[in-house]
XYZ file of C-alpha atoms in Angstrom:
771
model
C 77.135 65.217 65.525
C 76.307 68.397 63.573
C 73.598 70.235 61.668
C 73.785 73.403 59.543
C 70.989 75.397 57.889
C 70.147 78.827 56.555
C 67.403 80.210 58.797
C 66.778 83.649 57.323
C 67.829 86.193 54.712
C 71.117 86.884 56.504
C 71.674 84.038 58.967
C 73.280 80.601 58.961
C 72.786 78.554 62.124
C 73.538 75.087 63.367
C 74.965 73.006 66.164
C 77.856 70.633 66.719
C 78.831 68.457 69.699
C 81.017 65.494 70.507
C 79.145 62.393 71.541
C 82.012 61.367 73.820
C 82.614 64.774 75.443
C 79.615 67.028 76.153
C 81.900 69.546 77.867
C 83.632 70.410 74.588
C 82.595 73.598 72.767
C 84.065 73.305 69.268
C 85.150 76.354 67.276
C 83.590 76.545 63.823
C 84.611 78.560 60.780
C 82.497 80.144 58.030
C 83.939 79.709 54.530
C 82.442 81.531 51.497
C 83.604 80.421 48.048
C 86.742 78.956 49.602
C 87.675 82.062 51.579
C 87.635 82.067 55.420
C 85.230 84.739 56.677
C 84.575 84.321 60.409
C 85.087 82.109 63.478
C 82.616 81.278 66.210
C 82.330 79.028 69.239
C 79.451 76.550 69.424
C 78.004 77.631 72.769
C 74.497 78.985 71.944
C 71.631 77.265 73.747
C 69.505 74.886 71.642
C 66.442 73.764 73.578
C 65.850 70.656 71.448
C 69.332 69.318 72.292
C 68.757 69.634 76.022
C 65.362 67.964 75.633
C 67.139 65.068 73.888
C 69.567 64.739 76.792
C 72.572 66.261 75.017
C 74.417 67.947 77.895
C 73.199 71.455 78.699
C 72.099 72.095 75.120
C 74.672 74.871 74.554
C 76.208 73.643 71.322
C 74.674 76.033 68.809
C 76.326 78.645 66.618
C 75.151 81.369 64.271
C 76.624 83.704 61.674
C 74.829 86.901 60.622
C 75.878 88.413 57.278
C 74.875 91.521 55.368
C 71.956 90.567 53.075
C 73.771 91.935 50.005
C 76.541 89.383 50.692
C 73.931 86.635 50.973
C 72.344 87.760 47.695
C 75.591 87.874 45.771
C 75.622 84.224 44.801
C 78.199 81.565 45.600
C 78.136 79.089 48.478
C 78.901 78.999 52.194
C 80.397 76.093 54.130
C 80.692 75.627 57.911
C 83.744 73.611 58.944
C 85.520 72.715 62.165
C 88.233 75.316 62.660
C 91.799 74.147 61.923
C 90.550 70.695 60.868
C 88.564 71.869 57.840
C 86.011 69.076 58.242
C 82.615 70.181 56.809
C 79.672 70.062 59.200
C 77.093 69.916 56.398
C 76.589 70.410 52.672
C 77.330 73.810 51.051
C 74.608 76.451 51.437
C 73.538 78.576 48.458
C 73.788 82.327 49.032
C 71.021 83.328 46.623
C 68.178 85.639 47.645
C 66.151 84.224 50.520
C 62.460 83.543 50.021
C 60.182 82.111 52.680
C 58.685 78.836 51.520
C 55.397 79.356 49.748
C 53.302 76.816 51.601
C 53.466 73.977 54.092
C 54.194 70.415 53.067
C 51.928 67.891 54.718
C 52.512 67.618 58.444
C 54.434 70.874 58.857
C 53.296 73.403 61.449
C 54.537 76.367 59.397
C 57.683 78.431 58.967
C 59.241 81.575 60.433
C 61.950 83.990 59.363
C 63.678 87.007 60.891
C 63.046 90.065 58.712
C 65.195 92.588 60.592
C 65.102 94.395 63.924
C 62.661 92.801 66.357
C 60.265 91.563 63.684
C 59.570 87.972 62.697
C 57.165 86.810 60.027
C 55.954 83.541 58.638
C 52.944 81.291 58.134
C 51.054 78.586 59.971
C 49.523 75.411 58.644
C 45.793 75.885 57.978
C 43.745 74.548 60.882
C 40.244 74.775 62.312
C 41.729 74.810 65.804
C 41.935 78.465 66.954
C 44.533 77.544 69.584
C 46.888 76.154 66.953
C 46.491 79.300 64.814
C 48.826 81.403 66.917
C 52.498 82.181 66.464
C 54.492 82.228 69.695
C 58.071 83.358 70.307
C 60.148 81.940 73.157
C 63.568 82.857 74.543
C 65.189 80.515 77.081
C 61.884 78.733 77.535
C 59.926 81.924 78.338
C 57.047 83.091 76.162
C 57.861 86.660 75.113
C 55.395 87.434 72.294
C 52.534 85.945 70.335
C 50.349 86.952 67.417
C 47.382 85.703 65.467
C 47.583 85.493 61.672
C 46.149 88.535 59.915
C 47.379 87.976 56.341
C 47.773 85.114 53.853
C 50.531 83.343 51.963
C 50.125 81.701 48.577
C 50.748 77.958 48.723
C 52.778 76.223 46.084
C 50.277 73.783 44.641
C 47.478 75.030 42.409
C 44.351 76.194 44.194
C 45.148 74.889 47.669
C 43.817 76.804 50.643
C 46.272 79.648 51.361
C 48.339 79.497 54.522
C 47.534 81.988 57.324
C 50.460 84.418 57.660
C 51.630 86.342 60.709
C 53.869 89.221 61.710
C 55.299 89.177 65.211
C 57.245 91.913 67.035
C 59.389 91.105 70.053
C 59.396 93.464 73.054
C 61.755 96.429 72.864
C 63.811 95.137 75.810
C 65.392 92.584 73.466
C 66.964 95.336 71.303
C 70.259 94.924 73.153
C 72.729 94.568 70.282
C 73.414 90.999 71.462
C 72.638 87.837 69.527
C 69.339 86.268 70.567
C 68.050 82.752 69.900
C 64.281 82.745 69.415
C 62.182 79.607 69.199
C 58.951 80.124 67.234
C 56.069 77.682 67.607
C 52.418 77.417 66.772
C 49.808 77.718 69.520
C 50.257 74.171 70.793
C 54.047 74.350 70.941
C 55.064 72.718 67.647
C 58.260 74.408 66.372
C 58.029 76.114 62.992
C 60.493 75.456 60.222
C 63.441 77.834 60.543
C 63.190 77.867 64.322
C 65.188 78.600 66.370
C 65.999 81.920 64.719
C 69.095 83.954 65.432
C 68.595 87.715 65.497
C 70.309 90.858 66.652
C 68.494 94.164 67.148
C 69.496 97.608 68.342
C 67.543 100.238 70.227
C 68.337 102.976 67.689
C 68.792 103.013 63.919
C 72.429 102.912 62.886
C 71.954 106.142 60.918
C 70.878 107.939 64.111
C 73.973 106.689 65.925
C 76.213 107.734 63.024
C 74.715 111.226 63.003
C 75.190 111.508 66.754
C 78.792 110.370 66.615
C 79.908 112.369 63.582
C 77.370 115.216 63.427
C 77.270 117.144 60.151
C 80.456 115.368 59.005
C 78.814 111.904 59.012
C 78.837 111.834 55.169
C 79.670 108.388 53.799
C 79.294 106.788 57.225
C 75.705 107.996 57.455
C 74.946 106.689 53.963
C 76.382 103.298 54.859
C 74.306 103.298 58.015
C 71.173 104.180 56.019
C 71.807 101.230 53.688
C 72.173 98.899 56.680
C 68.902 100.205 58.126
C 67.235 99.600 54.747
C 68.480 96.027 54.495
C 67.524 95.174 58.095
C 64.800 97.703 58.965
C 63.590 98.428 62.471
C 59.804 98.252 62.612
C 56.901 98.815 64.987
C 53.618 96.846 65.057
C 51.048 98.317 62.692
C 48.313 97.893 65.307
C 50.129 99.921 67.978
C 49.754 103.348 66.400
C 49.458 105.162 69.724
C 52.675 103.664 71.038
C 54.427 104.624 67.817
C 53.211 108.258 67.867
C 54.415 108.586 71.452
C 57.841 107.334 70.405
C 57.968 109.588 67.326
C 55.874 112.716 68.000
C 55.544 115.080 65.055
C 56.858 118.619 65.607
C 54.549 121.564 65.192
C 53.913 125.201 66.068
C 50.560 126.977 66.487
C 48.840 127.785 63.201
C 48.617 131.400 62.075
C 45.959 133.086 59.929
C 44.023 129.816 59.508
C 40.282 129.197 59.772
C 39.250 125.676 60.774
C 35.931 124.702 59.186
C 34.194 121.837 61.006
C 31.695 120.242 58.616
C 28.774 118.968 60.700
C 26.893 120.563 63.567
C 26.184 117.731 66.019
C 27.251 119.193 69.421
C 29.081 116.077 70.635
C 31.118 115.845 67.416
C 32.002 119.519 67.180
C 33.022 119.550 70.844
C 35.405 116.623 70.276
C 37.050 118.430 67.355
C 37.295 121.740 69.206
C 38.856 119.976 72.161
C 41.590 118.504 69.924
C 42.390 122.004 68.602
C 43.361 123.404 72.001
C 46.837 124.908 71.861
C 47.053 124.539 68.065
C 45.800 127.974 66.977
C 47.080 131.480 67.681
C 44.701 134.468 68.111
C 44.697 135.173 64.352
C 42.810 131.938 63.722
C 39.126 131.104 63.844
C 37.006 127.969 64.245
C 33.581 127.793 62.580
C 30.931 125.114 62.225
C 29.338 124.460 58.845
C 25.870 122.847 58.981
C 25.828 119.324 57.531
C 23.706 116.286 58.212
C 26.366 113.770 57.157
C 29.650 115.633 57.829
C 30.512 115.635 54.089
C 28.051 117.782 52.153
C 27.200 121.439 52.733
C 25.447 124.366 51.110
C 27.928 126.400 49.016
C 26.363 129.667 50.257
C 27.143 128.671 53.852
C 30.825 128.189 53.048
C 30.944 131.427 51.030
C 29.520 133.213 54.084
C 32.394 131.836 56.183
C 34.963 132.846 53.549
C 33.616 136.373 53.422
C 33.022 136.617 57.166
C 34.904 134.741 59.914
C 37.725 133.739 57.545
C 38.089 137.067 55.737
C 41.292 138.025 57.556
C 42.871 134.570 57.248
C 45.051 133.129 54.513
C 43.782 129.550 54.402
C 41.073 127.102 55.428
C 41.402 123.708 57.108
C 38.343 121.533 56.462
C 37.472 118.438 58.489
C 34.392 116.325 59.270
C 32.912 116.986 62.709
C 34.195 114.489 65.250
C 37.694 114.358 63.778
C 40.389 114.606 66.451
C 43.461 116.452 65.224
C 46.918 115.409 66.334
C 48.944 117.986 68.294
C 50.515 120.503 65.925
C 48.736 119.143 62.831
C 46.915 122.394 62.006
C 50.143 124.385 62.185
C 52.069 121.915 60.025
C 49.466 121.975 57.265
C 49.123 125.767 57.341
C 52.903 126.164 57.208
C 53.098 124.255 53.909
C 50.656 126.647 52.250
C 52.431 129.667 53.734
C 55.834 128.600 52.401
C 54.856 127.118 49.024
C 53.188 129.525 46.605
C 52.429 126.719 44.122
C 50.501 124.599 46.623
C 46.715 124.790 46.222
C 45.850 121.906 48.565
C 47.769 120.020 51.247
C 46.576 116.833 52.954
C 47.934 114.634 55.714
C 47.629 111.023 56.866
C 44.712 109.764 58.941
C 43.739 107.129 61.468
C 40.422 105.294 61.661
C 38.861 102.663 63.868
C 38.368 102.143 67.625
C 39.762 105.028 69.721
C 41.917 102.669 71.781
C 43.314 100.813 68.740
C 43.131 103.041 65.641
C 44.643 101.976 62.326
C 46.931 104.238 60.323
C 45.796 105.209 56.834
C 49.161 106.174 55.395
C 48.591 107.793 52.010
C 50.782 108.208 48.923
C 51.775 111.453 47.309
C 49.116 112.716 44.911
C 47.447 109.726 43.225
C 44.834 111.013 40.762
C 43.161 107.668 40.069
C 42.761 106.913 43.766
C 41.670 110.519 44.360
C 38.740 109.882 42.003
C 37.768 106.445 43.301
C 38.419 106.951 47.029
C 38.771 110.672 47.661
C 41.426 109.761 50.226
C 42.790 113.295 50.645
C 39.417 115.017 51.075
C 38.705 114.239 54.730
C 41.360 116.480 56.259
C 42.959 119.105 54.043
C 43.918 122.773 53.877
C 43.772 125.159 50.937
C 44.309 128.885 50.367
C 41.286 131.070 51.000
C 41.129 132.314 47.411
C 41.271 128.743 46.042
C 38.423 127.685 48.331
C 36.379 130.704 47.258
C 36.826 129.951 43.542
C 35.793 126.295 43.931
C 32.794 127.149 46.088
C 31.560 129.832 43.692
C 31.785 127.195 40.944
C 29.366 125.034 42.931
C 31.492 122.812 45.211
C 29.007 121.391 47.722
C 30.998 118.717 49.559
C 34.458 118.023 50.902
C 35.044 115.701 47.957
C 34.120 118.243 45.299
C 36.058 121.001 47.022
C 39.133 118.753 46.958
C 38.848 117.304 43.462
C 38.100 120.715 41.946
C 41.865 121.199 42.283
C 42.212 118.461 39.618
C 39.894 120.116 37.102
C 43.062 121.474 35.542
C 44.813 118.116 35.569
C 47.987 119.444 33.967
C 48.890 121.406 37.092
C 47.384 119.087 39.717
C 50.695 117.314 40.389
C 52.258 120.618 41.369
C 49.165 121.995 43.096
C 48.393 119.055 45.432
C 50.897 118.335 48.196
C 51.076 115.439 50.643
C 52.474 116.122 54.119
C 53.528 112.779 55.654
C 52.516 112.391 59.285
C 49.418 111.530 61.251
C 47.151 114.589 61.083
C 43.981 113.328 62.733
C 41.691 110.443 63.628
C 38.413 110.174 61.742
C 35.038 109.638 63.375
C 32.804 106.787 62.249
C 31.590 107.936 58.846
C 28.312 107.071 57.183
C 29.965 105.217 54.296
C 26.772 105.086 52.236
C 26.309 108.866 52.429
C 30.023 109.499 51.851
C 29.954 107.211 48.810
C 27.041 109.156 47.311
C 28.916 112.432 47.750
C 32.094 110.939 46.268
C 30.152 109.560 43.302
C 28.642 113.003 42.679
C 31.966 114.830 43.077
C 33.870 112.516 40.733
C 31.086 112.746 38.140
C 31.076 116.549 38.259
C 34.863 116.673 38.048
C 35.015 114.398 34.989
C 32.273 116.423 33.337
C 34.223 119.617 34.026
C 37.209 118.066 32.262
C 35.120 116.832 29.342
C 36.069 113.208 30.043
C 33.219 110.804 29.120
C 32.892 108.339 31.970
C 30.460 106.469 34.181
C 30.848 106.578 37.972
C 29.201 103.852 40.075
C 29.249 103.078 43.829
C 31.981 100.703 44.998
C 32.580 98.607 48.118
C 34.770 100.551 50.514
C 35.504 98.973 53.891
C 37.119 101.904 55.723
C 36.689 104.763 53.256
C 34.059 105.290 50.560
C 34.749 103.846 47.120
C 33.441 104.321 43.589
C 34.363 102.776 40.271
C 35.184 105.085 37.380
C 34.704 103.607 33.900
C 35.903 105.855 31.096
C 34.390 105.254 27.699
C 37.089 103.780 25.483
C 37.816 105.235 22.083
C 35.904 103.206 19.463
C 38.761 103.329 16.954
C 41.528 102.262 19.391
C 43.809 99.555 17.987
C 45.391 96.991 20.299
C 48.092 94.350 19.940
C 48.349 91.666 22.641
C 51.867 90.233 23.000
C 52.648 86.926 24.727
C 56.236 85.635 24.950
C 56.491 81.881 25.504
C 58.898 79.000 25.707
C 57.733 75.418 26.193
C 54.571 76.137 28.173
C 52.066 74.690 25.703
C 49.289 73.944 28.186
C 49.583 77.334 29.888
C 49.636 79.095 26.536
C 46.592 77.167 25.265
C 44.551 78.093 28.344
C 45.731 81.698 28.190
C 44.717 82.207 24.554
C 41.347 80.511 24.995
C 40.544 82.687 28.014
C 41.488 86.029 26.450
C 39.983 85.365 23.009
C 36.492 86.823 23.787
C 38.008 90.125 24.928
C 40.324 90.212 21.912
C 37.385 89.657 19.572
C 35.412 92.486 21.235
C 38.341 94.870 20.812
C 39.352 93.505 17.359
C 42.815 93.092 18.859
C 45.902 91.748 17.122
C 47.515 88.725 18.882
C 51.282 88.278 18.609
C 52.975 85.184 20.071
C 56.771 85.335 20.479
C 58.315 81.878 20.731
C 61.798 81.630 22.240
C 62.989 78.304 20.846
C 60.384 75.925 22.265
C 61.456 72.274 21.932
C 58.751 70.212 23.652
C 56.995 67.785 21.323
C 53.534 69.283 21.964
C 54.550 72.883 21.237
C 54.931 72.861 17.400
C 51.333 71.674 16.871
C 50.012 74.423 19.133
C 52.080 77.093 17.400
C 50.852 75.850 14.014
C 47.258 76.096 15.250
C 47.900 79.643 16.446
C 49.168 80.634 13.005
C 46.258 78.857 11.314
C 43.805 80.852 13.441
C 45.119 84.053 11.880
C 47.296 85.130 14.802
C 50.883 86.160 14.256
C 53.802 84.029 15.390
C 57.309 85.429 15.765
C 60.315 83.182 16.338
C 63.148 84.578 18.446
C 65.714 81.856 19.265
C 68.647 82.314 21.598
C 69.111 82.729 25.348
C 65.984 83.825 27.162
C 65.903 87.616 27.343
C 62.385 88.741 28.207
C 63.054 92.373 27.310
C 64.396 91.425 23.878
C 61.354 89.247 23.102
C 58.923 91.997 24.064
C 60.786 94.700 22.162
C 60.855 92.618 18.965
C 57.144 91.957 19.245
C 56.283 95.596 19.926
C 58.281 96.609 16.851
C 56.175 94.205 14.778
C 52.846 95.083 16.412
C 50.136 97.090 14.665
C 48.280 98.585 17.597
C 48.588 102.061 19.098
C 48.300 100.217 22.416
C 50.285 97.077 23.259
C 49.189 94.661 25.980
C 51.983 92.546 27.447
C 50.839 89.231 28.945
C 52.552 86.246 30.516
C 51.550 82.918 29.026
C 50.174 81.682 32.373
C 47.639 84.506 32.823
C 43.990 83.559 32.344
C 41.064 85.956 31.960
C 37.968 85.207 34.017
C 35.617 87.306 31.845
C 35.632 89.323 28.616
C 35.758 92.838 30.140
C 39.366 93.001 31.349
C 40.824 94.539 28.192
C 38.081 97.161 27.989
C 38.831 98.120 31.607
C 42.519 98.633 30.821
C 41.770 100.552 27.630
C 39.421 102.819 29.575
C 42.227 103.743 31.943
C 44.367 104.783 28.972
C 41.580 107.032 27.661
C 43.285 109.584 29.909
C 46.055 111.196 27.844
C 48.252 111.438 30.954
C 48.135 107.651 31.501
C 50.882 105.704 29.706
C 50.359 102.242 31.199
C 47.713 100.293 33.081
C 47.939 96.920 34.770
C 45.589 94.636 36.637
C 45.591 93.192 40.133
C 46.237 89.489 39.468
C 45.079 86.678 41.728
C 46.746 83.322 42.268
C 44.777 80.073 42.017
C 44.043 80.045 45.756
C 42.614 83.561 45.690
C 45.652 85.286 47.198
C 46.889 88.349 45.318
C 49.756 87.381 43.003
C 50.466 90.925 41.816
C 49.261 94.126 43.451
C 51.895 96.596 42.318
C 55.519 97.096 43.294
C 56.953 99.082 46.209
C 60.375 100.685 45.763
C 62.918 100.457 48.564
C 62.721 97.066 50.351
C 66.190 95.486 50.441
C 67.379 98.614 48.576
C 65.505 97.411 45.483
C 61.819 96.407 45.220
C 59.133 94.439 47.006
C 55.698 93.141 46.020
C 52.613 94.942 47.344
C 49.449 93.399 48.774
C 50.473 89.786 48.061
C 49.495 88.797 51.609
C 45.793 89.573 51.045
C 42.975 87.600 49.472
C 41.557 89.168 46.351
C 38.091 89.576 47.864
C 39.489 91.443 50.893
C 39.818 95.219 50.965
C 43.607 95.278 51.380
C 45.571 97.925 53.238
C 43.505 101.154 53.369
C 41.066 99.616 50.828
C 43.726 99.477 48.094
C 42.168 96.338 46.600
C 38.828 98.121 46.154
C 39.971 101.158 44.135
C 42.312 101.970 41.266
C 45.654 103.496 42.252
C 49.033 104.553 40.898
C 51.922 102.469 42.275
C 55.362 103.421 41.039
C 55.761 100.169 39.109
C 53.761 97.246 37.750
C 54.487 93.829 36.238
C 54.614 92.768 32.605
C 52.416 89.805 33.571
C 49.554 92.051 32.447
C 50.462 95.548 31.282
C 48.747 97.703 28.655
C 51.098 100.418 27.360
C 50.576 103.345 25.022
C 52.811 102.500 22.055
C 54.020 106.072 21.568
C 55.096 106.305 25.222
C 56.810 102.898 25.054
C 58.814 103.993 22.022
C 59.602 107.401 23.544
C 61.439 105.825 26.516
C 63.161 103.140 24.436
C 60.992 100.227 25.569
C 62.386 97.573 27.876
C 66.127 97.691 28.550
C 67.632 94.523 27.068
C 71.109 95.206 28.413
C 70.668 96.072 32.069
C 67.221 94.580 32.802
C 66.804 91.556 30.532
C 64.494 89.481 32.736
C 63.703 90.474 36.315
C 63.353 94.225 36.838
C 62.624 95.500 33.352
C 59.000 96.353 34.164
C 60.132 98.473 37.123
C 62.635 100.340 34.957
C 60.040 100.859 32.203
C 57.414 102.247 34.597
C 59.930 104.607 36.193
C 61.034 105.891 32.784
C 57.399 106.610 31.941
C 56.788 108.344 35.281
C 59.966 110.422 34.966
C 58.565 112.045 31.830
C 55.317 112.896 33.632
C 53.159 109.930 32.595
C 50.932 108.014 34.981
C 50.960 104.250 35.626
C 47.624 102.870 36.880
C 46.734 99.625 38.664
C 43.094 98.527 38.573
C 41.399 95.860 40.712
C 38.420 95.886 38.318
C 39.915 93.506 35.716
C 39.306 89.852 36.577
C 42.483 87.888 35.766
C 44.218 84.839 37.222
C 47.995 84.347 37.304
C 48.106 80.582 37.491
C 51.816 79.979 38.047
C 52.744 83.472 39.255
C 56.065 83.244 37.417
C 56.565 86.983 37.730
C 59.960 88.624 37.991
C 60.096 88.324 41.783
C 59.169 84.641 41.751
C 61.305 83.679 38.787
C 64.420 85.358 40.119
C 64.141 83.808 43.549
C 63.651 80.354 42.130
C 66.206 80.798 39.374
C 69.350 82.820 38.843
C 69.923 84.827 42.018
C 73.136 86.234 40.604
C 71.231 87.626 37.631
C 68.712 89.209 39.989
C 71.534 90.775 42.004
C 73.050 92.270 38.833
C 69.734 93.806 37.805
C 69.193 95.111 41.336
C 72.608 96.791 41.215
C 71.673 98.396 37.894
C 68.357 99.569 39.345
C 70.174 101.233 42.252
C 72.608 102.896 39.869
C 69.880 104.327 37.626
C 67.111 105.051 40.153
C 68.777 105.514 43.553
C 66.778 108.645 44.414
C 63.346 107.100 43.929
C 64.398 103.811 45.558
C 65.066 105.761 48.740
C 61.755 107.664 48.592
C 58.981 105.922 46.662
C 56.337 108.625 46.011
C 53.600 105.966 45.981
C 54.572 104.519 49.374
C 54.318 106.389 52.647
C 57.527 107.049 54.654
C 55.626 106.207 57.857
C 55.387 102.588 56.664
C 58.309 100.206 57.044
C 60.184 98.863 54.034
C 59.358 95.417 55.358
C 58.552 92.085 53.766
C 55.636 92.014 53.270
C 55.022 95.691 52.598
C 52.143 97.624 54.213
C 52.620 95.445 57.300
C 54.577 97.521 59.856
C 55.467 101.071 60.887
C 58.915 102.529 60.207
C 61.229 103.205 63.153
C 61.847 106.060 62.792
C 59.736 107.457 59.935
C 61.867 107.876 56.828
C 60.740 111.458 56.244
C 58.182 114.142 57.033
C 58.851 116.728 54.323
C 56.032 117.840 51.981
C 56.101 115.858 48.755
C 54.605 115.851 45.277
C 54.216 113.050 42.736
C 57.476 113.530 40.861
C 60.288 111.199 39.848
C 63.741 112.448 38.887
C 65.112 111.499 35.450
C 67.236 108.345 35.349
C 70.915 108.669 36.173
C 73.556 107.717 33.637
C 74.742 104.147 34.112
C 78.334 103.924 35.391
C 80.944 102.324 33.173
C 81.663 98.689 33.888
C 78.417 97.902 35.710
């Protein structure tokens, strides 16, 4: 009797026993594409076998492979050693994707994502007891978690499945194979359980460095790749435990004045207390009167600059009640002292209950988010002369003092520096008052730049939020491009939904048909042509990049909007919102947060680095939730977007050669395009303020996982060859966060870096011959 299954991205498990001899422990062999790879004895405990009266239950086996081997295509077979008898059907080695939603009657599913972390989903239930994920080893409960995210289900607008992330205790990082049974709250096993995992107490890169020292070289790089493919993580909600494990270095600050904004005695005392041991005698601490810890009188700050701070080099400004982390003041001051181009440096923050704060891990300088959230303005340092200039110009709040450094937007990317690392924990802010100050600061900044725009209050959950609407150019010309192939119903709904916005913008619609053959399609295409829209025919194998490039070449607009044929607009303002973002001359492309039919985010940007390629962002949140650090409430600048909805400046598209038909024909072309734009200094903006539905969510990630995994692997290899530097250090993603699946869901162990960083991307590398 035997069973074999793939239980995770890098694991194949199963069991085998002889009905007539329960004492036998057969030896099994792993075969990949006909080649013998590994042997193993079937002696791992399987609780369900013992429950069924099958001996002592120790008839299981597991094989753990490198994920790049699993993703390379082909098939695996488990056979009885020497006999060659298969124990089950061949197993595909394509990229692993957790099932999208539970079939009827299933309790959920679980998968090992590397290290001590498991993730998965539970079947929707009104029973709070059932809505728990529990992990068991040898019949002992070792960890449990409640769902805190969501997973899109596979059928239309069904209720999304509650998703969970579960970390096992550190004592199980032994380097030995572990069998973990995962159940819901009432003990029903989840699909994929039991899981086989192996975790180590230290990253492999750390061990390589310790063993080989400065000569680690290639060994260290191999170790880093292993740690990327199977990352060690720490629970996002245990920030204090993580900071104790990875304390940030720091020396006392020199020639720095700390300005505490707000004069409530309890708050100022808390901040002063956190500064003990952080400042040398050359420093000063002053309190600036403020009723809301954000706004102040410019004359009061000028008095500090000309008085208590006169002999210092820089200022550190913080709201009263903020508790600085040990060494934070010195680390921030050191950046300004060593970098003559830096005009402002900010760190990462924590917010929430003192006993369970949440990390707000920020990106490198993100101008759009700076305007709509002011994320870097609540704990920052700047040179004394810079502060004096901004204050003399009328800066009257932390937000205006910070965004004044963007008034000259051309040099803001060099002037504003992010220092990764927890710098302090915020007090409870008056969000209404903070939002008013942010609205005023962003309005004044845009006026100073001569950018016509309207700024309105938003709906921040943790931090304040505003919405910036730039007035679009009245003479802007737009072409909307939709590639299609035998999706007549999707295409009909798409066109009908976007037509009002196209009429408002007097946009040109171009449909690119790739050899549709369904009987309903010709009539629809004829109707499209009869309506005055343009129809291009591009037969041949499906090459998404080729279809888009041909359409762009034929388009009339100075802006081109790329759409998938299964995207549906929910109102007529979405195109105006995207065009407003491109009113900024530094913005080359803008995309929209897209929701799936159940309300879960289908596209929220792309993170570089997971699995040494890319991972989706924010797709475990509902669209009406705030998202990680309120990212679903404000516009931002991820490193890459999707062509499911992407408005691009035509001149910028042509300047970088458009989509790459050779190396990125279908899956990762949008990532490559966005990185080419960013490498020349352009910005790529994601807005949550355009209301669009992605009905089938057939984006690159989804299509590749459900289709040609070998093709995806080839494009991933090309992405690593061209963009290896940015894949290892995404400027839009914080190195304190794990490169996990999903992203924004765990802390990195250890952090991937703590060096000051700017928003820059190196030019693409030349592609090697023969790739």
